[in-house]
Coordinates of C-alpha atoms in Angstrom, one line a residue:
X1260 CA 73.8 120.2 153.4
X1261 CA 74.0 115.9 153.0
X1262 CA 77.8 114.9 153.2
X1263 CA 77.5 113.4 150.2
X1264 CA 77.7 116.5 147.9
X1265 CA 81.4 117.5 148.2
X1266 CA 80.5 121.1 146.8
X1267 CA 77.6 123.5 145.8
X1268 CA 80.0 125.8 143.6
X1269 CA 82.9 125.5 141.4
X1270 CA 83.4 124.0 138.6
X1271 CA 82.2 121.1 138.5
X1272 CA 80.6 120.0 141.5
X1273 CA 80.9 116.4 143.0
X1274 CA 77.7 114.4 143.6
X1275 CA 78.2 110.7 145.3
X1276 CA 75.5 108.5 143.5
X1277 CA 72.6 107.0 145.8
X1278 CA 73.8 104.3 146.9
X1279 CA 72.2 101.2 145.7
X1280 CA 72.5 102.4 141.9
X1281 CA 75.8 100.6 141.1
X1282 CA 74.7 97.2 142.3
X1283 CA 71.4 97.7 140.9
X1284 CA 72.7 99.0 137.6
X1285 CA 74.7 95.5 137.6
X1286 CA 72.3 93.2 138.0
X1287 CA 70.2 95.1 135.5
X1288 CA 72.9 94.5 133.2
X1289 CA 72.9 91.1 134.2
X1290 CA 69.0 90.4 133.5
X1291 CA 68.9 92.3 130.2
X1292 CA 72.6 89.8 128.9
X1293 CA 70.7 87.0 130.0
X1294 CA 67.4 87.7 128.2
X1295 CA 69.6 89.3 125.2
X1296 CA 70.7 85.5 124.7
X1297 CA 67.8 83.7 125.4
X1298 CA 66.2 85.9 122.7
X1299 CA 68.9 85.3 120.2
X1300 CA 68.0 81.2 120.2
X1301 CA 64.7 82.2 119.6
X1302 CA 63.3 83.5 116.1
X1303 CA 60.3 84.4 117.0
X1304 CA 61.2 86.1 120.5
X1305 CA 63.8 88.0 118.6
X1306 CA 61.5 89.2 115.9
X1307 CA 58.6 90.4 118.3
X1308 CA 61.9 92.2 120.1
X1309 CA 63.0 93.6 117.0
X1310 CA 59.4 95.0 116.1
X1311 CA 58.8 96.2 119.8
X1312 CA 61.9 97.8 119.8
X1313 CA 61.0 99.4 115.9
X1314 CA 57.2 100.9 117.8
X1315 CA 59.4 102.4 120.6
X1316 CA 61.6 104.0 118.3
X1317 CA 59.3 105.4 116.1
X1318 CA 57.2 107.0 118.8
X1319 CA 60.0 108.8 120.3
X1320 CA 61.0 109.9 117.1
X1321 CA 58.0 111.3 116.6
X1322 CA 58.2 112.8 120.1
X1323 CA 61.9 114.7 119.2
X1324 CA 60.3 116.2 115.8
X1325 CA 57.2 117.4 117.8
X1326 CA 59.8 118.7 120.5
X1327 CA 62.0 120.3 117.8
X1328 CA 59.3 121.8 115.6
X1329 CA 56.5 122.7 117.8
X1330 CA 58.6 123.5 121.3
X1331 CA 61.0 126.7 121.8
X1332 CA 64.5 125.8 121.7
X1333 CA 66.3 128.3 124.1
X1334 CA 69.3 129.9 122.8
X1335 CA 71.2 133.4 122.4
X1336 CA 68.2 135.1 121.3
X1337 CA 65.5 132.8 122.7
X1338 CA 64.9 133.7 126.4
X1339 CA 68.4 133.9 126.6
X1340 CA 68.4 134.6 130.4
X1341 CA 66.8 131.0 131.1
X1342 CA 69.4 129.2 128.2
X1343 CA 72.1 131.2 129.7
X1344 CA 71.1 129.3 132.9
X1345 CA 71.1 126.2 131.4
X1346 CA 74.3 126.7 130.2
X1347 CA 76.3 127.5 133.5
X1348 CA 74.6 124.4 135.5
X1349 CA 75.8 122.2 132.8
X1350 CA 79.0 123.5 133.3
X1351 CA 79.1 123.4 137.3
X1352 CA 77.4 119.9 136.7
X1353 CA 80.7 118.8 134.3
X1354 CA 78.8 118.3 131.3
X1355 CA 81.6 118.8 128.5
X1356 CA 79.0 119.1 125.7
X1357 CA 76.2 121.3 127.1
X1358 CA 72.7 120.0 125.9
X1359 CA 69.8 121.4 124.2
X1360 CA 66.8 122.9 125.9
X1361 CA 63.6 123.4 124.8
X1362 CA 60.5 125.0 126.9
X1363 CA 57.5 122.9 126.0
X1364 CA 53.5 123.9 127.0
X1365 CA 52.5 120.6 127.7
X1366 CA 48.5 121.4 129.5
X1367 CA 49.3 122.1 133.0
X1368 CA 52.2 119.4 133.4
X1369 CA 54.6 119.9 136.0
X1370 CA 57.4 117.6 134.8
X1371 CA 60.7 118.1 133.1
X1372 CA 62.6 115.4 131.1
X1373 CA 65.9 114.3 129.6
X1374 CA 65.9 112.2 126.7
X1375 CA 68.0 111.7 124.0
X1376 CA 68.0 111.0 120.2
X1377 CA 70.9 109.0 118.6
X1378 CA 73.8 110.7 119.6
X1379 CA 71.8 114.3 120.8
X1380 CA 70.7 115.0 124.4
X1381 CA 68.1 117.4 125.4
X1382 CA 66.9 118.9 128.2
X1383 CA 62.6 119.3 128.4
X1384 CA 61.4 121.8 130.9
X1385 CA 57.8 122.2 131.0
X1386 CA 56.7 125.6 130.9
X1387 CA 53.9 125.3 133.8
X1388 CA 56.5 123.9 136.0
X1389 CA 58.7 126.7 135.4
X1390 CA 55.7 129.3 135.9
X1391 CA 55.2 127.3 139.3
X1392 CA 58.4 128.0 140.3
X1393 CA 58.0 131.8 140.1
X1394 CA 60.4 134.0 141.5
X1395 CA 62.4 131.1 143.3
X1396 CA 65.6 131.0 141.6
X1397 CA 66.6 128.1 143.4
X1398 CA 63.9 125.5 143.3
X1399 CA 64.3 126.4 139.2
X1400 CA 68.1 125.5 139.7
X1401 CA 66.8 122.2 141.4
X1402 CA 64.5 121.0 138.4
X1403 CA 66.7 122.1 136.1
X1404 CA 70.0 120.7 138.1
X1405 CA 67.7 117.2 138.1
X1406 CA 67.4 116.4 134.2
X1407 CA 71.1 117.4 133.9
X1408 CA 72.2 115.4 136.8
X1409 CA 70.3 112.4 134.3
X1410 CA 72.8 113.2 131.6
X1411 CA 76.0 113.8 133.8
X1412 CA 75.2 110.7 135.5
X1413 CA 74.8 108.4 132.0
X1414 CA 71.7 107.5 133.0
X1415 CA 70.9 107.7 129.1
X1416 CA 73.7 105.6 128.2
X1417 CA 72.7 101.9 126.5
X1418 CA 69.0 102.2 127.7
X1419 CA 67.9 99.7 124.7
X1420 CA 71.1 97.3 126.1
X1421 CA 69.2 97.2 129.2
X1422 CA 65.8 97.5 128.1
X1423 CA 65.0 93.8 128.6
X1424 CA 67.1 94.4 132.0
X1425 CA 64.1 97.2 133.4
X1426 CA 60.8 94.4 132.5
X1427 CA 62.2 92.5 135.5
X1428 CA 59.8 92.8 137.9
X1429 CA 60.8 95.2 141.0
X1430 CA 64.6 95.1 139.5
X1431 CA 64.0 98.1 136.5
X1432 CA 61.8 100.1 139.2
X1433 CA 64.4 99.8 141.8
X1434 CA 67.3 101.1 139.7
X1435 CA 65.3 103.8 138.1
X1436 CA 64.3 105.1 141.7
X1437 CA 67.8 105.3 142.7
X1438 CA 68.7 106.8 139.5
X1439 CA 66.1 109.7 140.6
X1440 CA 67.9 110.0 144.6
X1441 CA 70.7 110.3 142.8
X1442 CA 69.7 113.4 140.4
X1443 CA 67.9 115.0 143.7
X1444 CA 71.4 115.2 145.2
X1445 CA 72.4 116.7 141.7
X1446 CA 69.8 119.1 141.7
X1447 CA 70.7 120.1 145.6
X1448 CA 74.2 120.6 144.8
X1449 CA 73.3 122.8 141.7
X1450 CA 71.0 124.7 143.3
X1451 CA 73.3 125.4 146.3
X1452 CA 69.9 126.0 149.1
X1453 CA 68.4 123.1 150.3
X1454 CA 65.0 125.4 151.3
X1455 CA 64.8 126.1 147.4
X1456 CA 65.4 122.6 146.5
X1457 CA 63.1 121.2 148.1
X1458 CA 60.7 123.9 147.3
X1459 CA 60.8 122.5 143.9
X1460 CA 60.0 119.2 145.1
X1461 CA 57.0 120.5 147.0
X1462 CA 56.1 123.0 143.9
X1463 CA 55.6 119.0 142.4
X1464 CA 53.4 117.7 144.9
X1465 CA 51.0 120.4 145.9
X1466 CA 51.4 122.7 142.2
X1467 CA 52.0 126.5 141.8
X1468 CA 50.1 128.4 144.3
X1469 CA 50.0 125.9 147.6
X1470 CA 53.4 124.5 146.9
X1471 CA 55.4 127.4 148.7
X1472 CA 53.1 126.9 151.5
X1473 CA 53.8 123.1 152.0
X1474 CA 54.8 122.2 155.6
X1475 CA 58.2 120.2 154.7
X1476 CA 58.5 118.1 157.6
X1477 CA 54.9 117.2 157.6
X1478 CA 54.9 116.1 153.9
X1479 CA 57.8 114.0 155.3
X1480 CA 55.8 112.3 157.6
X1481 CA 53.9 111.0 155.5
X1482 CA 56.6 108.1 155.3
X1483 CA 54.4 106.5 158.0
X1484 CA 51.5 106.5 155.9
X1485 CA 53.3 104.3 153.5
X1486 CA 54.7 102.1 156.1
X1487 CA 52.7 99.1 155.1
X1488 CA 53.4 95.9 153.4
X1489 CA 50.8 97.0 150.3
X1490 CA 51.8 100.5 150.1
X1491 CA 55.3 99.1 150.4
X1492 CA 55.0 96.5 147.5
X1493 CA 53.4 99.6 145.1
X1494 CA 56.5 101.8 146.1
X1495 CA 58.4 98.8 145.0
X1496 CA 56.8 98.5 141.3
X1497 CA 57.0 102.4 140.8
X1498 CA 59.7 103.8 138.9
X1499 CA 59.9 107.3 141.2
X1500 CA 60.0 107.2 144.6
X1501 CA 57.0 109.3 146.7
X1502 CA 57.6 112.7 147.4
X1503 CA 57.7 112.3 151.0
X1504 CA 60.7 109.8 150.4
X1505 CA 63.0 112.0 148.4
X1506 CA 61.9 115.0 150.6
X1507 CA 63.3 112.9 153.7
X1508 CA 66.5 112.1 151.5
X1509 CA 67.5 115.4 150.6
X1510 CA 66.9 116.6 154.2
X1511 CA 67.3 113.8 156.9
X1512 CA 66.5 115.7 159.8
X1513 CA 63.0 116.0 158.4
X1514 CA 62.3 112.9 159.8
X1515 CA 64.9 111.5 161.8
X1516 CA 62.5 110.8 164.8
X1517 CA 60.0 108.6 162.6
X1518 CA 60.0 104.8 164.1
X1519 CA 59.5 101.7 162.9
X1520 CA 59.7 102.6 158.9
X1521 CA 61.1 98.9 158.4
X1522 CA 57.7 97.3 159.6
X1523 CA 56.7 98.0 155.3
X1524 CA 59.5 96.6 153.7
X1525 CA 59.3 93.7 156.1
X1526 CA 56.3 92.8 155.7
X1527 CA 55.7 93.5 151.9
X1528 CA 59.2 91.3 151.5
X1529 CA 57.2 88.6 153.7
X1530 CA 53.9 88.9 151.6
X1531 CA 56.0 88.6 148.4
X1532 CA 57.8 85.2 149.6
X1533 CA 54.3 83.5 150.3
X1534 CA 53.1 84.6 146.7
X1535 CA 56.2 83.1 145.5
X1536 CA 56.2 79.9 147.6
X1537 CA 51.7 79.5 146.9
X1538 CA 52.6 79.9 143.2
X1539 CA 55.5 77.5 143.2
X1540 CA 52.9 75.0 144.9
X1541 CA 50.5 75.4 142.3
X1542 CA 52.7 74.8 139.8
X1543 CA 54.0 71.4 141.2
X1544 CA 50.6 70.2 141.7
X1545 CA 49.7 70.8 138.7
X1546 CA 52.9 68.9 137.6
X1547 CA 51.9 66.1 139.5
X1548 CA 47.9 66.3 138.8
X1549 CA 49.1 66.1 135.4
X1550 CA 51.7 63.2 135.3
X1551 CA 49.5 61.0 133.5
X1552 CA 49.3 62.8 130.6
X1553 CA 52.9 64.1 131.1
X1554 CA 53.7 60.2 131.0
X1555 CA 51.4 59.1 127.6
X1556 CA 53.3 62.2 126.4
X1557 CA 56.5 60.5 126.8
X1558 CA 55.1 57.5 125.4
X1559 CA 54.1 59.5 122.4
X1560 CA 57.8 60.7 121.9
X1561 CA 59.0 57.1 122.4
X1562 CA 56.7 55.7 119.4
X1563 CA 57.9 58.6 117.1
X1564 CA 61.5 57.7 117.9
X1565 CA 60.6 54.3 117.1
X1566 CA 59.2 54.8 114.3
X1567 CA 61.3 57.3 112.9
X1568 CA 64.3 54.6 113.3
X1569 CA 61.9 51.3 112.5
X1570 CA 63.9 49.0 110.7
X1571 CA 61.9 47.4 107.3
X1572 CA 59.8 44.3 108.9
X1573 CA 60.8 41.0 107.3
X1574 CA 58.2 38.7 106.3
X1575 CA 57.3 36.1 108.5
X1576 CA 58.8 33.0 107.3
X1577 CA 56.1 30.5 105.9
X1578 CA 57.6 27.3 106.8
X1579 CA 57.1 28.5 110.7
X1580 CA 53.3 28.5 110.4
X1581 CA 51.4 25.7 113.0
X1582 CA 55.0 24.6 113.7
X1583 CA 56.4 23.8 117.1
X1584 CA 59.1 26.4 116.2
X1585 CA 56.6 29.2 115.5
X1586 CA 55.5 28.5 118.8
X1587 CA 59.2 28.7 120.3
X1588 CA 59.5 31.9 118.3
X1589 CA 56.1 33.0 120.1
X1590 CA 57.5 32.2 123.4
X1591 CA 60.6 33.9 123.2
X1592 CA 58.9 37.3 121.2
X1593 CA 56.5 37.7 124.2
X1594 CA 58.8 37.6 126.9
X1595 CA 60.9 39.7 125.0
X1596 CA 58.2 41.8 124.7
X1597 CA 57.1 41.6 128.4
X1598 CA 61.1 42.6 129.3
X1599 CA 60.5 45.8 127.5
X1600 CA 57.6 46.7 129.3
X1601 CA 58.9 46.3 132.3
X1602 CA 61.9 48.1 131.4
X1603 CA 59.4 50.9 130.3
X1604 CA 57.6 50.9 133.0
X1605 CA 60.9 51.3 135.5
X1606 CA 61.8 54.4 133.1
X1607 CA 58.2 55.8 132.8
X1608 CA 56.5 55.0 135.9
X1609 CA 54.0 52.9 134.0
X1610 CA 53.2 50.6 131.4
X1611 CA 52.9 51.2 127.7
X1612 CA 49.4 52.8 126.8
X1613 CA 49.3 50.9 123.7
X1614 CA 51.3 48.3 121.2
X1615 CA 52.2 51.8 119.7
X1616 CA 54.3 53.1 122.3
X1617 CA 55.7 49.5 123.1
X1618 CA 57.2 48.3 120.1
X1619 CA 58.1 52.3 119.6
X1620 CA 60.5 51.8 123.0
X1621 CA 61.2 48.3 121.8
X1622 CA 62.5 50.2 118.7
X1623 CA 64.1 53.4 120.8
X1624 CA 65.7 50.9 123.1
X1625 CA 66.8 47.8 121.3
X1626 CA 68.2 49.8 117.8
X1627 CA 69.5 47.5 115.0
X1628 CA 67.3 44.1 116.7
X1629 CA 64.5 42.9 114.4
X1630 CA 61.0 43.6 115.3
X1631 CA 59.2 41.1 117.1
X1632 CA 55.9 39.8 114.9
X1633 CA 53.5 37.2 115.2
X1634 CA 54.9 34.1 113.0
X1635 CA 51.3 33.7 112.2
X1636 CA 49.9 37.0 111.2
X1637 CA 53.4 39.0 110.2
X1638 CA 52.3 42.0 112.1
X1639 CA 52.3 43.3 115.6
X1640 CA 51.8 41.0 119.0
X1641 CA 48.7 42.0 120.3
X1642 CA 48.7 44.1 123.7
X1643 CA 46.8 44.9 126.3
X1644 CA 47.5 47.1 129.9
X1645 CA 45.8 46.9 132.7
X1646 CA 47.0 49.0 135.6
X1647 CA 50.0 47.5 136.8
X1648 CA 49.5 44.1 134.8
X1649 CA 49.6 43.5 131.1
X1650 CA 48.5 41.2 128.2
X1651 CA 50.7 39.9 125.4
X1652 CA 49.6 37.2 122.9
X1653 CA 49.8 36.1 119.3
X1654 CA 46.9 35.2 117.5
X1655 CA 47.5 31.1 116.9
X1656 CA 48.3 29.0 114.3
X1657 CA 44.7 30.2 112.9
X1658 CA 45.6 33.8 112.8
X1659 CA 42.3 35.0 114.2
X1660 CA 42.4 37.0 117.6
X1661 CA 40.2 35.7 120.0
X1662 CA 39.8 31.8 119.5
X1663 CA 40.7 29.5 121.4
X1664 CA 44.7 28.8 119.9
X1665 CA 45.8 32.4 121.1
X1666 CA 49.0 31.9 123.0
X1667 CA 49.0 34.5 126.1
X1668 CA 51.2 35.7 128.3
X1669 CA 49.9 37.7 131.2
X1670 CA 51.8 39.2 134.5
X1671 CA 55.2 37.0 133.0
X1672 CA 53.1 33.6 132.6
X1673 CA 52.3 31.9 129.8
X1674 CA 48.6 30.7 129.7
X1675 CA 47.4 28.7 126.3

């Protein structure tokens, strides 16, 4: 019998838990905090939560009344050799509150389940499985030993807590697979035989008249067969582990002289890291095919904060017009000007699209300084990028764009 299992009778037996269930179980607890959080500073998130969570609840509700009305509850006068059963492995399992049972027909299923409903636990057995089993006492023991070592084990405790926890991918599958080693050993040690425990397990893979008949060890070699990085990576995304696994971990010897059974795990962990490196590839190429737009983005933003905190334009004064210190307030607005696009352009990467997105960093940047305008129009310099040059000019003492008095300033020089 595996060392782990202290004892196979007495009250209660003592089952060590597979091994990697603890850490998992933390880092599941982990994931499903961190998403719990994220959800809570998101309304929407939390509300498609909240009615996920409702859909879930009502279909196993309606799941526990079908189970309660239409499936036999075991009890003193209900096949009371079978609930009697029940009852002492519960006991040797150290389950203070034995749990209901209930024998469902559920069309040739093999399967057995333990669920729960508020505060209730229930054992499921499936009535084909049970048939299957026959005469074997002991691979009975081991199904029903399995669902209870579920409940004597918590693994029903806080499952919507960790909910969010078992989406992460590979992370939820890899604690619920340990989770079923775990209630193998608790089925072993309830049983007391490992011949009739893993009877049951082959009574799952081969069904009710060729499972007695299964060659053990050979089933167990089939480990090889799954020794590969694909079959390895759909192992990894499957909540139970394959037959020929927990067949090997209830009896070691079944294949102690297999080799090379970490050529899967290697190579599925090595297929997984390119996926993960190619995809993180894509994604900053698309960052960086997309950093123009990214940057007119920005630009956006800017002219929304500027314009969100533009200060009311004064109107230009009148005595400036065809003046030689309209034209000295030209001078000065345009370099101004010209500083702020470069000073854009060191914080952007490039110039401002449009007058928009300048005088809105103008704004962002300079807060409380008065708006440079044109002395002879009252509105907006006019501005032009090109590349890594730019246009600024004022219309003229005429105040018509594009005669021959416009006052330009192109690349930092002044051309008239």
């Amino acid at each position: 019998m595996d060392p782990t299992i202290q004892a196979s009778t007495g009250f209660p037996v003592r089952v060590e838990r597979w091994p990697t269930e603890i850490p998992l179980l933390c880092l599941v607890i982990v994931a499903a905090v961190s998403i719990w959080i994220m959800l809570l500073f998101s309304v929407v998130g939390f509300v498609y939560v909240i009615l996920i969570g409702l859909f879930f609840f009502m279909s196993h509700l309606a799941f526990v009344a079908h189970l309660r009305g239409s499936a036999v509850r075991l009890g003193p006068e209900q096949l009371p050799e079978l609930h009697r059963r029940v009852q002492d492995l519960a006991l040797r399992a150290g389950i203070r509150r034995v749990p209901d049972a209930y024998l469902l027909q559920a069309g040739g299923a093999l399967n057995a389940v333990a669920t729960k409903f508020l505060r209730s636990r229930f054992v499921v057995l499936y009535s084909d499985l049970l048939e299957a089993c026959g005469d074997d006492e002991k691979a009975r023991d081991m199904i029903i030993g399995h669902e209870l070592g579920h409940i004597r084990a918590g693994h029903l405790n806080g499952m919507w807590l960790l909910a969010p926890g078992f989406l992460v991918p590979f992370l939820g599958a890899a604690l619920s697979r340990a989770r079923e080693y775990t209630c193998d050993r608790y089925g072993l040690a309830l049983s007391g035989d490992t011949r009739g425990a893993l009877a049951g397990l082959t009574i799952l893979a081969a069904g009710k008249e060729r499972g007695p008949h299964v060659n053990v060890r050979a089933l167990a070699h089939q480990k090889l067969e799954m020794n590969t990085g694909w079959m390895t990576i759909g192992k990894w995304l499957a909540g139970h582990p394959p037959l020929c696994d927990r067949v090997s971990a209830l009896e070691p010897s079944l294949s102690a002289e297999l080799r090379g059974l970490g050529r899967g795990p290697a190579r599925a962990s090595l297929g997984i890291l390119l996926v993960a490196s190619l995809s993180f590839f894509v994604v900053v190429f698309g960052v960086v095919r997309n950093l123009p737009k990214l940057r007119a983005a920005l630009s956006r933003a800017a002219v929304r904060e500027g314009r969100a905190a533009a200060p009311a334009r004064s109107p230009a004064p009148s005595n400036l017009a065809d003046s030689a210190a309209a034209r000295e307030t030209v001078d000065r607005d345009l370099k101004s000007l010209a500083k702020a696009a470069e000073d854009f352009r060191a914080a952007i990467g490039s110039y401002p699209a449009d007058s928009d997105a300048l005088y809105g960093f103008w704004r962002s940047s300079r807060k409380g300084a008065p708006e440079p305008l044109d002395p002879f129009t009252s509105e907006y310099y006019l501005y032009s990028p090109s590349g890594d040059q730019f246009l600024l000019w004022s219309a003229g003492p005429d105040g018509t764009n594009g005669t021959a008095d416009d006052i330009h300033l192109f690349g930092g020089a002044k051309v008239e």
